[in-house]
Amino acid sequence: MKSNYSREERQKIVEEYIQSGKSQTVFAPEYGIKPNTLSAWVIREILAAMAS
C-alpha cells in the first residue's frame, strides 16, 4: 500500500477505475486507498478535464 501517489499515478488509477466497470468500493482497495479518496480523485480529474 502506497501513501502518496503522483498526479500521473492518480490519473492512471482513475482511468483504470473508469475502464474497470467496478464500483469504487471494490476497486479502491486494490490500490490500498479508500473509496472516498478515489471519488475525490475522479472528481478532480473531471474538473481538470473541463478546465482544459
Backbone atoms as SQL, in Angstrom:
CREATE TABLE atoms (id INTEGER PRIMARY KEY, chain TEXT, resi INTEGER, resn TEXT, atom TEXT, x REAL, y REAL, z REAL);
INSERT INTO atoms VALUES
  (1, 'A', 1, 'MET', 'N', 0.849, -1.177, 0.000),
  (2, 'A', 1, 'MET', 'CA', 0.000, 0.000, 0.000),
  (3, 'A', 1, 'MET', 'C', 0.892, 1.237, 0.000),
  (4, 'A', 2, 'LYS', 'N', 0.598, 2.132, -0.895),
  (5, 'A', 2, 'LYS', 'CA', 1.376, 3.350, -1.051),
  (6, 'A', 2, 'LYS', 'C', 0.581, 4.520, -0.481),
  (7, 'A', 3, 'SER', 'N', 1.249, 5.401, 0.241),
  (8, 'A', 3, 'SER', 'CA', 0.514, 6.502, 0.869),
  (9, 'A', 3, 'SER', 'C', 0.438, 7.752, 0.007),
  (10, 'A', 4, 'ASN', 'N', 1.431, 7.962, -0.867),
  (11, 'A', 4, 'ASN', 'CA', 1.419, 9.148, -1.718),
  (12, 'A', 4, 'ASN', 'C', 1.536, 8.736, -3.181),
  (13, 'A', 5, 'TYR', 'N', 0.630, 9.228, -3.981),
  (14, 'A', 5, 'TYR', 'CA', 0.640, 8.957, -5.407),
  (15, 'A', 5, 'TYR', 'C', 0.899, 10.245, -6.159),
  (16, 'A', 6, 'SER', 'N', 1.701, 10.199, -7.196),
  (17, 'A', 6, 'SER', 'CA', 1.935, 11.372, -8.027),
  (18, 'A', 6, 'SER', 'C', 0.681, 11.666, -8.837),
  (19, 'A', 7, 'ARG', 'N', 0.637, 12.836, -9.420),
  (20, 'A', 7, 'ARG', 'CA', -0.519, 13.207, -10.264),
  (21, 'A', 7, 'ARG', 'C', -0.681, 12.209, -11.395),
  (22, 'A', 8, 'GLU', 'N', 0.426, 11.811, -12.010),
  (23, 'A', 8, 'GLU', 'CA', 0.363, 10.855, -13.119),
  (24, 'A', 8, 'GLU', 'C', -0.176, 9.506, -12.654),
  (25, 'A', 9, 'GLU', 'N', 0.243, 9.076, -11.473),
  (26, 'A', 9, 'GLU', 'CA', -0.249, 7.806, -10.932),
  (27, 'A', 9, 'GLU', 'C', -1.743, 7.888, -10.640),
  (28, 'A', 10, 'ARG', 'N', -2.169, 9.016, -10.070),
  (29, 'A', 10, 'ARG', 'CA', -3.605, 9.184, -9.794),
  (30, 'A', 10, 'ARG', 'C', -4.418, 9.158, -11.080),
  (31, 'A', 11, 'GLN', 'N', -3.920, 9.837, -12.112),
  (32, 'A', 11, 'GLN', 'CA', -4.618, 9.850, -13.406),
  (33, 'A', 11, 'GLN', 'C', -4.743, 8.432, -13.956),
  (34, 'A', 12, 'LYS', 'N', -3.669, 7.667, -13.875),
  (35, 'A', 12, 'LYS', 'CA', -3.671, 6.295, -14.375),
  (36, 'A', 12, 'LYS', 'C', -4.675, 5.439, -13.600),
  (37, 'A', 13, 'ILE', 'N', -4.698, 5.592, -12.287),
  (38, 'A', 13, 'ILE', 'CA', -5.627, 4.824, -11.455),
  (39, 'A', 13, 'ILE', 'C', -7.069, 5.199, -11.790),
  (40, 'A', 14, 'VAL', 'N', -7.341, 6.492, -11.958),
  (41, 'A', 14, 'VAL', 'CA', -8.702, 6.931, -12.310),
  (42, 'A', 14, 'VAL', 'C', -9.105, 6.351, -13.662),
  (43, 'A', 15, 'GLU', 'N', -8.209, 6.380, -14.640),
  (44, 'A', 15, 'GLU', 'CA', -8.510, 5.802, -15.956),
  (45, 'A', 15, 'GLU', 'C', -8.797, 4.311, -15.843),
  (46, 'A', 16, 'GLU', 'N', -7.976, 3.604, -15.068),
  (47, 'A', 16, 'GLU', 'CA', -8.198, 2.169, -14.871),
  (48, 'A', 16, 'GLU', 'C', -9.535, 1.920, -14.179),
  (49, 'A', 17, 'TYR', 'N', -9.855, 2.756, -13.184),
  (50, 'A', 17, 'TYR', 'CA', -11.132, 2.616, -12.482),
  (51, 'A', 17, 'TYR', 'C', -12.304, 2.778, -13.443),
  (52, 'A', 18, 'ILE', 'N', -12.261, 3.814, -14.264),
  (53, 'A', 18, 'ILE', 'CA', -13.362, 4.078, -15.200),
  (54, 'A', 18, 'ILE', 'C', -13.519, 2.917, -16.175),
  (55, 'A', 19, 'GLN', 'N', -12.413, 2.399, -16.677),
  (56, 'A', 19, 'GLN', 'CA', -12.456, 1.298, -17.631),
  (57, 'A', 19, 'GLN', 'C', -12.846, -0.027, -16.980),
  (58, 'A', 20, 'SER', 'N', -12.628, -0.151, -15.676),
  (59, 'A', 20, 'SER', 'CA', -12.871, -1.424, -14.995),
  (60, 'A', 20, 'SER', 'C', -14.349, -1.782, -14.892),
  (61, 'A', 21, 'GLY', 'N', -15.190, -0.768, -14.779),
  (62, 'A', 21, 'GLY', 'CA', -16.615, -1.038, -14.593),
  (63, 'A', 21, 'GLY', 'C', -16.952, -1.469, -13.170),
  (64, 'A', 22, 'LYS', 'N', -15.949, -1.462, -12.295),
  (65, 'A', 22, 'LYS', 'CA', -16.161, -1.858, -10.902),
  (66, 'A', 22, 'LYS', 'C', -16.645, -0.668, -10.093),
  (67, 'A', 23, 'SER', 'N', -17.245, -0.968, -8.945),
  (68, 'A', 23, 'SER', 'CA', -17.634, 0.108, -8.037),
  (69, 'A', 23, 'SER', 'C', -16.383, 0.643, -7.343),
  (70, 'A', 24, 'GLN', 'N', -16.477, 1.848, -6.813),
  (71, 'A', 24, 'GLN', 'CA', -15.351, 2.426, -6.091),
  (72, 'A', 24, 'GLN', 'C', -15.022, 1.592, -4.863),
  (73, 'A', 25, 'THR', 'N', -16.042, 1.023, -4.238),
  (74, 'A', 25, 'THR', 'CA', -15.855, 0.201, -3.045),
  (75, 'A', 25, 'THR', 'C', -15.031, -1.042, -3.344),
  (76, 'A', 26, 'VAL', 'N', -15.194, -1.599, -4.530),
  (77, 'A', 26, 'VAL', 'CA', -14.442, -2.791, -4.929),
  (78, 'A', 26, 'VAL', 'C', -13.069, -2.406, -5.466),
  (79, 'A', 27, 'PHE', 'N', -13.002, -1.365, -6.282),
  (80, 'A', 27, 'PHE', 'CA', -11.764, -1.005, -6.963),
  (81, 'A', 27, 'PHE', 'C', -10.728, -0.369, -6.034),
  (82, 'A', 28, 'ALA', 'N', -11.132, 0.560, -5.195),
  (83, 'A', 28, 'ALA', 'CA', -10.192, 1.334, -4.371),
  (84, 'A', 28, 'ALA', 'C', -9.259, 0.459, -3.525),
  (85, 'A', 29, 'PRO', 'N', -9.758, -0.557, -2.829),
  (86, 'A', 29, 'PRO', 'CA', -8.846, -1.373, -2.012),
  (87, 'A', 29, 'PRO', 'C', -7.762, -2.094, -2.825),
  (88, 'A', 30, 'GLU', 'N', -7.983, -2.290, -4.103),
  (89, 'A', 30, 'GLU', 'CA', -6.964, -2.923, -4.940),
  (90, 'A', 30, 'GLU', 'C', -5.694, -2.069, -4.980),
  (91, 'A', 31, 'TYR', 'N', -5.830, -0.770, -4.740),
  (92, 'A', 31, 'TYR', 'CA', -4.692, 0.141, -4.711),
  (93, 'A', 31, 'TYR', 'C', -4.391, 0.631, -3.294),
  (94, 'A', 32, 'GLY', 'N', -5.057, 0.049, -2.322),
  (95, 'A', 32, 'GLY', 'CA', -4.800, 0.432, -0.936),
  (96, 'A', 32, 'GLY', 'C', -5.301, 1.811, -0.582),
  (97, 'A', 33, 'ILE', 'N', -6.344, 2.261, -1.281),
  (98, 'A', 33, 'ILE', 'CA', -6.915, 3.572, -0.982),
  (99, 'A', 33, 'ILE', 'C', -8.374, 3.402, -0.580),
  (100, 'A', 34, 'LYS', 'N', -8.905, 4.422, 0.058),
  (101, 'A', 34, 'LYS', 'CA', -10.307, 4.399, 0.474),
  (102, 'A', 34, 'LYS', 'C', -11.182, 4.823, -0.694),
  (103, 'A', 35, 'PRO', 'N', -12.412, 4.307, -0.746),
  (104, 'A', 35, 'PRO', 'CA', -13.329, 4.722, -1.817),
  (105, 'A', 35, 'PRO', 'C', -13.532, 6.231, -1.876),
  (106, 'A', 36, 'ASN', 'N', -13.549, 6.902, -0.721),
  (107, 'A', 36, 'ASN', 'CA', -13.722, 8.359, -0.709),
  (108, 'A', 36, 'ASN', 'C', -12.541, 9.065, -1.362),
  (109, 'A', 37, 'THR', 'N', -11.353, 8.504, -1.196),
  (110, 'A', 37, 'THR', 'CA', -10.163, 9.071, -1.831),
  (111, 'A', 37, 'THR', 'C', -10.274, 8.928, -3.343),
  (112, 'A', 38, 'LEU', 'N', -10.664, 7.746, -3.804),
  (113, 'A', 38, 'LEU', 'CA', -10.842, 7.522, -5.236),
  (114, 'A', 38, 'LEU', 'C', -11.900, 8.469, -5.791),
  (115, 'A', 39, 'SER', 'N', -12.968, 8.647, -5.067),
  (116, 'A', 39, 'SER', 'CA', -14.030, 9.556, -5.500),
  (117, 'A', 39, 'SER', 'C', -13.503, 10.977, -5.672),
  (118, 'A', 40, 'ALA', 'N', -12.688, 11.427, -4.726),
  (119, 'A', 40, 'ALA', 'CA', -12.105, 12.774, -4.821),
  (120, 'A', 40, 'ALA', 'C', -11.187, 12.877, -6.035),
  (121, 'A', 41, 'TRP', 'N', -10.410, 11.828, -6.302),
  (122, 'A', 41, 'TRP', 'CA', -9.519, 11.826, -7.460),
  (123, 'A', 41, 'TRP', 'C', -10.325, 11.899, -8.754),
  (124, 'A', 42, 'VAL', 'N', -11.422, 11.142, -8.813),
  (125, 'A', 42, 'VAL', 'CA', -12.266, 11.139, -10.021),
  (126, 'A', 42, 'VAL', 'C', -12.824, 12.533, -10.256),
  (127, 'A', 43, 'ILE', 'N', -13.340, 13.143, -9.207),
  (128, 'A', 43, 'ILE', 'CA', -13.903, 14.492, -9.332),
  (129, 'A', 43, 'ILE', 'C', -12.826, 15.470, -9.785),
  (130, 'A', 44, 'ARG', 'N', -11.636, 15.381, -9.198),
  (131, 'A', 44, 'ARG', 'CA', -10.527, 16.263, -9.558),
  (132, 'A', 44, 'ARG', 'C', -10.170, 16.116, -11.029),
  (133, 'A', 45, 'GLU', 'N', -10.143, 14.885, -11.516),
  (134, 'A', 45, 'GLU', 'CA', -9.796, 14.639, -12.927),
  (135, 'A', 45, 'GLU', 'C', -10.893, 15.169, -13.862),
  (136, 'A', 46, 'ILE', 'N', -12.133, 15.017, -13.474),
  (137, 'A', 46, 'ILE', 'CA', -13.244, 15.541, -14.289),
  (138, 'A', 46, 'ILE', 'C', -13.165, 17.064, -14.359),
  (139, 'A', 47, 'LEU', 'N', -12.922, 17.709, -13.226),
  (140, 'A', 47, 'LEU', 'CA', -12.811, 19.170, -13.216),
  (141, 'A', 47, 'LEU', 'C', -11.607, 19.652, -14.024),
  (142, 'A', 48, 'ALA', 'N', -10.504, 18.931, -13.929),
  (143, 'A', 48, 'ALA', 'CA', -9.320, 19.301, -14.700),
  (144, 'A', 48, 'ALA', 'C', -9.586, 19.173, -16.196),
  (145, 'A', 49, 'ALA', 'N', -10.304, 18.121, -16.589),
  (146, 'A', 49, 'ALA', 'CA', -10.626, 17.917, -17.998),
  (147, 'A', 49, 'ALA', 'C', -11.561, 19.014, -18.495),
  (148, 'A', 50, 'MET', 'N', -12.483, 19.452, -17.660),
  (149, 'A', 50, 'MET', 'CA', -13.416, 20.508, -18.052),
  (150, 'A', 50, 'MET', 'C', -12.700, 21.847, -18.192),
  (151, 'A', 51, 'ALA', 'N', -11.654, 22.046, -17.411),
  (152, 'A', 51, 'ALA', 'CA', -10.922, 23.316, -17.438),
  (153, 'A', 51, 'ALA', 'C', -9.991, 23.428, -18.647),
  (154, 'A', 52, 'SER', 'N', -9.642, 22.266, -19.237),
  (155, 'A', 52, 'SER', 'CA', -8.715, 22.341, -20.380),
  (156, 'A', 52, 'SER', 'C', -9.399, 22.456, -21.702);
